[in-house]
Coordinates of C-alpha atoms (C1' of nucleotides) in Angstrom, one line a residue:
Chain B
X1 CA -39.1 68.9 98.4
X2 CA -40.9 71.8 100.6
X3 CA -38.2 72.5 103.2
X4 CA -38.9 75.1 105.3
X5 CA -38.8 78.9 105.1
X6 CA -35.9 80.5 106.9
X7 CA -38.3 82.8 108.4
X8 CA -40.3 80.2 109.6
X9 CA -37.3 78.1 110.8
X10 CA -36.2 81.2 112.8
X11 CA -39.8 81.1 115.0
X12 CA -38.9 77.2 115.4
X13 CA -35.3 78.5 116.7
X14 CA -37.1 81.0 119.2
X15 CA -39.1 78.4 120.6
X16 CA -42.3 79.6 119.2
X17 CA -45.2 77.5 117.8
X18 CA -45.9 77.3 114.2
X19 CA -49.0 78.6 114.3
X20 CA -51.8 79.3 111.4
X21 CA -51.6 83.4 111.7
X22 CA -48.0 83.2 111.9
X23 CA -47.4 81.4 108.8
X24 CA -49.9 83.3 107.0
X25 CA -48.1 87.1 108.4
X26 CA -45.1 85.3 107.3
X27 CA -46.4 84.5 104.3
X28 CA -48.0 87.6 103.3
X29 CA -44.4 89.4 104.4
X30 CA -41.9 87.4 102.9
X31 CA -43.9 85.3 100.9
X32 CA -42.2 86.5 97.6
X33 CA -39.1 87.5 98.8
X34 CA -39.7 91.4 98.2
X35 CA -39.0 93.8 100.4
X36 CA -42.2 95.7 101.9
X37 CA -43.0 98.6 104.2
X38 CA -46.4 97.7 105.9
X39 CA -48.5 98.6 108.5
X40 CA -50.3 96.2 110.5
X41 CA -53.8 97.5 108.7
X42 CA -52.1 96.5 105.2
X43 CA -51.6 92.7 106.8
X44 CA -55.2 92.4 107.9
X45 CA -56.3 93.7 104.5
X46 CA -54.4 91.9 102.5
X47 CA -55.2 88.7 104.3
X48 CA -58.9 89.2 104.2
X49 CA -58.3 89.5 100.5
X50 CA -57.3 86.2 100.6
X51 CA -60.4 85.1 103.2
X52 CA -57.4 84.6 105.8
X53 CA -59.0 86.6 108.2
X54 CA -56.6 87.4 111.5
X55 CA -57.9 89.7 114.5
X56 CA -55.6 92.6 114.1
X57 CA -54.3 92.5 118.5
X58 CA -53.3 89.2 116.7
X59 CA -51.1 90.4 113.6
X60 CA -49.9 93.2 116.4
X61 CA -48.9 91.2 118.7
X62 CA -47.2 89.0 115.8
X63 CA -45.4 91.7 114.5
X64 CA -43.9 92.3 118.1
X65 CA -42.5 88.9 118.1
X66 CA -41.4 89.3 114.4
X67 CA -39.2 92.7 115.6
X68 CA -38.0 90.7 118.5
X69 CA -37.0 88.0 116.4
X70 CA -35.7 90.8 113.8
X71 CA -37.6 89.2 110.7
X72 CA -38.9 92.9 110.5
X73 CA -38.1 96.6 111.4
X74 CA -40.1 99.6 112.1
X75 CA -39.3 102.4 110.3
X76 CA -39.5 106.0 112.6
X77 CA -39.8 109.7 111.0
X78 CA -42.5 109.3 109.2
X79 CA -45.9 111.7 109.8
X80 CA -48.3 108.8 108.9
X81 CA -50.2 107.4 112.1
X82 CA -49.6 103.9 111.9
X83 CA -46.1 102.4 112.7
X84 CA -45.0 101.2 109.5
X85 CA -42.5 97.8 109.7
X86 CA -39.9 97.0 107.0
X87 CA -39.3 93.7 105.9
X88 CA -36.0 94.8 104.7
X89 CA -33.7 93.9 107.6
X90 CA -30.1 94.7 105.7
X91 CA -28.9 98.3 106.7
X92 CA -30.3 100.8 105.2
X93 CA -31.8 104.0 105.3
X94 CA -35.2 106.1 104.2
X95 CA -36.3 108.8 101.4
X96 CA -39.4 110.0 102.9
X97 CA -41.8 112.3 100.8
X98 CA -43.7 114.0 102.6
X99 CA -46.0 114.9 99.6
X100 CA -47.0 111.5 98.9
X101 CA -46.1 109.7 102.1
X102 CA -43.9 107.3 99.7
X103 CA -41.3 105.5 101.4
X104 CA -38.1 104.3 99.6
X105 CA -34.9 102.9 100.3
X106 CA -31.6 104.0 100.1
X107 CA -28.6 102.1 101.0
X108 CA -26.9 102.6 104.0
X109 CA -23.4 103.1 102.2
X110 CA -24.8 107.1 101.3
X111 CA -24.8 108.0 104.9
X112 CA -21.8 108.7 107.1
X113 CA -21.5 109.1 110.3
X114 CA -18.5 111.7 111.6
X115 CA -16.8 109.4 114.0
X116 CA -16.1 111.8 116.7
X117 CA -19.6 112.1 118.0
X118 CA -19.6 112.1 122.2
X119 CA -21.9 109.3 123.7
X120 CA -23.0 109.4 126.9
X121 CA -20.1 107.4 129.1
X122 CA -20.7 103.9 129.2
X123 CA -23.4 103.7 126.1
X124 CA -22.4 102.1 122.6
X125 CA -24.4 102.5 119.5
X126 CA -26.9 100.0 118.9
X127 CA -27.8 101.3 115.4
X128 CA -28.9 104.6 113.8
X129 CA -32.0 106.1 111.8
X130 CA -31.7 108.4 108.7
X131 CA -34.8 109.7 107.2
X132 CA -33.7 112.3 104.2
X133 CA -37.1 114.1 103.3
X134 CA -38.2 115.0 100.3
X135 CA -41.2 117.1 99.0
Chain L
X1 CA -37.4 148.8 128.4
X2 CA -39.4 145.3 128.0
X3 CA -40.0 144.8 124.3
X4 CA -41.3 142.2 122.7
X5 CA -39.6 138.9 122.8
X6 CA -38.7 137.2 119.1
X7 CA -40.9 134.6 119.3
X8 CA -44.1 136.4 120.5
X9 CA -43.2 139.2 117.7
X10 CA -43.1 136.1 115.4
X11 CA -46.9 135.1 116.1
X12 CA -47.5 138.7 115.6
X13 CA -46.0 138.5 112.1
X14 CA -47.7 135.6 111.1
X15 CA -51.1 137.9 112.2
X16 CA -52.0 135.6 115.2
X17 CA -53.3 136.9 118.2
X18 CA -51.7 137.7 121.2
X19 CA -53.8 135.4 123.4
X20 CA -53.2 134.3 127.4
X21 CA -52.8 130.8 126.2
X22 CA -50.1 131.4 123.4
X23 CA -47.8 133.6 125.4
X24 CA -48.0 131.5 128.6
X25 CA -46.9 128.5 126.4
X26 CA -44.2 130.6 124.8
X27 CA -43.1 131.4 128.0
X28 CA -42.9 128.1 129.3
X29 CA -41.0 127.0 126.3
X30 CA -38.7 129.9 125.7
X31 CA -39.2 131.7 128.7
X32 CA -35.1 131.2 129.7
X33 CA -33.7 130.6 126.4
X34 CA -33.1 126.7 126.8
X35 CA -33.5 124.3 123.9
X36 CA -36.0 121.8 125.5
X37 CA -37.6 118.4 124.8
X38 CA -41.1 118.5 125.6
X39 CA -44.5 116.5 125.0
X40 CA -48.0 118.3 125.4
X41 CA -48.4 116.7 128.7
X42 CA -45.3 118.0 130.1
X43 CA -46.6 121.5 128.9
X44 CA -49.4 121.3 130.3
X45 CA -48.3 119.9 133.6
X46 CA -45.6 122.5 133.6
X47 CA -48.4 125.0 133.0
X48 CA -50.4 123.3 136.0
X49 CA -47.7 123.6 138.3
X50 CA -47.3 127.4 137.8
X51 CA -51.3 127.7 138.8
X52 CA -51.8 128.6 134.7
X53 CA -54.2 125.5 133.6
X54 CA -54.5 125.1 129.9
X55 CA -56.8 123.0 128.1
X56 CA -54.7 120.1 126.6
X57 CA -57.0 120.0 123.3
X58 CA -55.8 124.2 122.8
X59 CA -51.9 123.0 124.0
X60 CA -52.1 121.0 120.6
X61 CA -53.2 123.5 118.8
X62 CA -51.0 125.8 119.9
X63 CA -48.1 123.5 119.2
X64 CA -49.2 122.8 115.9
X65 CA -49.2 127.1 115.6
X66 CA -45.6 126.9 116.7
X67 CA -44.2 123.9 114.0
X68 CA -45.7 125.8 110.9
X69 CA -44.0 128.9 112.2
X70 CA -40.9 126.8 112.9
X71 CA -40.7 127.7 116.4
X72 CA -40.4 124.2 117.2
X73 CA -39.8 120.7 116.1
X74 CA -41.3 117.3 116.0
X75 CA -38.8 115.0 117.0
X76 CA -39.0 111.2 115.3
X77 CA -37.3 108.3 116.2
X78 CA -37.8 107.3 119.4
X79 CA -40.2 105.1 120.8
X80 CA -42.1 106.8 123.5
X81 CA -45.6 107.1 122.9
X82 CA -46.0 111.0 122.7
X83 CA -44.7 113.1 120.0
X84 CA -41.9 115.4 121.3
X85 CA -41.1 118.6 120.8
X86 CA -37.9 120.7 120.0
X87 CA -37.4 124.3 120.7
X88 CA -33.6 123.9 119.1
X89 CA -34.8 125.2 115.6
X90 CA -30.9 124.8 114.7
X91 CA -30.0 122.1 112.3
X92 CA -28.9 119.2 114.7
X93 CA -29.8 115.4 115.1
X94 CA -30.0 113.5 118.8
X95 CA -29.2 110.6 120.5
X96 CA -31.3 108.4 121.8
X97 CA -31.0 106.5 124.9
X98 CA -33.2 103.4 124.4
X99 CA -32.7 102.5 128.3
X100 CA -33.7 105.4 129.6
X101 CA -35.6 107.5 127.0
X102 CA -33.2 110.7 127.2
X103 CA -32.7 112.3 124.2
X104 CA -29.4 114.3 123.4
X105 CA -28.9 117.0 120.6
X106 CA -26.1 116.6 118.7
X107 CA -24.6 119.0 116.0
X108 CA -25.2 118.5 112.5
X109 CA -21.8 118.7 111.8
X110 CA -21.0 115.6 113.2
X111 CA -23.1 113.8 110.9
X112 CA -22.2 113.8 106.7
X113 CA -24.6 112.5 104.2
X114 CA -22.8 110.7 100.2
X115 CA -23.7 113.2 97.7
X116 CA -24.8 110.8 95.4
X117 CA -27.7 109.8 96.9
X118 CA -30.5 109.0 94.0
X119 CA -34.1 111.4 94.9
X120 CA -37.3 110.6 93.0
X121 CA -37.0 113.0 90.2
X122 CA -38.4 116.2 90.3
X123 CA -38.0 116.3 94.4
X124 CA -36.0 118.3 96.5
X125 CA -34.5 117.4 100.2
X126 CA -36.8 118.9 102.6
X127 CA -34.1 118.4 105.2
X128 CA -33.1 114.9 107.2
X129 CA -33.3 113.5 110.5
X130 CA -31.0 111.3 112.2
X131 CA -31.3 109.7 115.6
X132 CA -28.6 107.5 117.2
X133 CA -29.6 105.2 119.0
X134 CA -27.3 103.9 122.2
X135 CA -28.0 101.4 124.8
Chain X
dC1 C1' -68.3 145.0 117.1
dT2 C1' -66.3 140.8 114.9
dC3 C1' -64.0 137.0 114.5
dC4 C1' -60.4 134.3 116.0
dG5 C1' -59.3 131.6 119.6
dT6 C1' -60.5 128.9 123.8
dG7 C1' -62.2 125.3 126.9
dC8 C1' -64.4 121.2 127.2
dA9 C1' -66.0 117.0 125.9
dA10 C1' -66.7 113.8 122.5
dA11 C1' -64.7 111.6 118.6
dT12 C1' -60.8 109.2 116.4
dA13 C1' -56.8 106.4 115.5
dG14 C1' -53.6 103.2 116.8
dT15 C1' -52.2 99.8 119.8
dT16 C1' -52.4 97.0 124.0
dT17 C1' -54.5 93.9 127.3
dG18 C1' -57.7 90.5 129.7
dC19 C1' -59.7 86.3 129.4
dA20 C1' -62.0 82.0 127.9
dA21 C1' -61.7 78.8 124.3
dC22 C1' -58.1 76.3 121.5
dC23 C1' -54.6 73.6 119.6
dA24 C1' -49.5 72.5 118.5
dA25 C1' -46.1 69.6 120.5
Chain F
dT1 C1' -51.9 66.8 128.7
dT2 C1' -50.6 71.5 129.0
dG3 C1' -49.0 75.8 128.5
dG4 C1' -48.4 78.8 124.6
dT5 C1' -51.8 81.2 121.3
dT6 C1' -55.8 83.1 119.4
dG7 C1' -60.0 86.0 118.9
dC8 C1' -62.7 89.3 120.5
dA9 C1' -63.8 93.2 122.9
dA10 C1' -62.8 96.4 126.1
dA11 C1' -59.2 99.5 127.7
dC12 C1' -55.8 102.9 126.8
dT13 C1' -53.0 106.7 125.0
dA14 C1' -52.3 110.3 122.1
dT15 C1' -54.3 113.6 119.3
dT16 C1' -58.1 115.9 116.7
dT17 C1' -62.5 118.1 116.2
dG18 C1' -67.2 120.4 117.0
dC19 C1' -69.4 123.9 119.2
dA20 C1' -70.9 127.6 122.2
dC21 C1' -68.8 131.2 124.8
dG22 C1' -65.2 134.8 125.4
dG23 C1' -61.8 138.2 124.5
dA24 C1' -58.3 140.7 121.3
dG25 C1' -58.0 144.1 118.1

DNA sequence: CTCCGTGCAAATAGTTTGCAACCAA
DNA sequence: TTGGTTGCAAACTATTTGCACGGAG
């Protein structure tokens, strides 16, 4: 019994078509449950590795949807070009080396936040970034 | 008595030249002593409007000059296009405001990070970033 | 005098967008 | 049928680089 993916039952949800380069980003992302940090180059390799070629405004414009949807993240603080999305979506934070460019997780229980920081009246905190570096 | 201003007398240190275009961006950036968060362009508009064109291809340069001397700093975690730049060389973080772009230093003593946190062995922290994000 | 540094334009890199053909529902 | 989607290429934005000229030391 093939039921389907929760991923691909969340673009159902949205309203969005189940398209063929959806399900194969999807696929390629979450396909074995593993957490990933990509970049939209990685995706059109590794599908053309497969002979699942995708035009990369495509797997862009896929992603967007995909960070809309929050099935992925992207990951700031980094000094590599590309934008680089994270398939984790639990909270967590980043060990960046800036030697290798090697990204790693850390959980988001070993960072604190004081909790007397001043926002600007009227904001809330819709989330925060920590990147430790590391060379 | 004018002497030399820190920052010019840094490039001096690090045996650069004294050149028009250096000390005109220092000027601009430094010039009254206010932490600033600039991109290239706004340099070289700023630059513009005081009738003191510089190339924007040298303005990179120069800015690249300034981060390995640790005049400035690249600031990450926002999502505007341009890479900005912080003359507040002091340990600190910022909030971001995703609804209106402005980005707000806040003191590093308002942010605390576990001391357990696990590096890839043999590496040291390089320092940390941390942007809030608020909406 | 000697190079380092500059201006400019061309080259790159990453990402977005316009539009005709397509296809999931 | 029909409007959301795709592919492709062109457009764009941000940044880097190559090269001949120019100015600081």
């Amino acid at each position: 019994m093939t039921s389907t993916p929760p991923h691909l039952q969340t673009l159902l949800d949205a309203g969005l078509r189940l398209t063929s380069p959806r399900t194969e980003i999807a696929r390629v992302l979450f396909g074995d449950g593993q957490a990933r940090h990509v970049t939209a180059d990685w995706i059109a390799a590794a599908l053309d590795k497969g002979g699942k070629h995708i035009a990369l405004g495509t797997i862009y414009n896929t992603l967007r949807h995909f960070l809309d949807l929050g099935l992925v993240r992207e990951v700031h603080g980094t000094r590599t070009g590309a934008t680089i999305f994270d398939t984790n979506t639990h909270p967590h934070h980043h060990i960046y080396d800036e030697t290798t460019g090697q990204l790693t997780d850390i959980s988001a229980v070993d960072v604190s936040l004081a909790d007397q920081i001043d926002l600007p009246e009227g904001k809330t905190v819709s989330g925060y970034d920590v990147v430790i570096r590391v060379r």
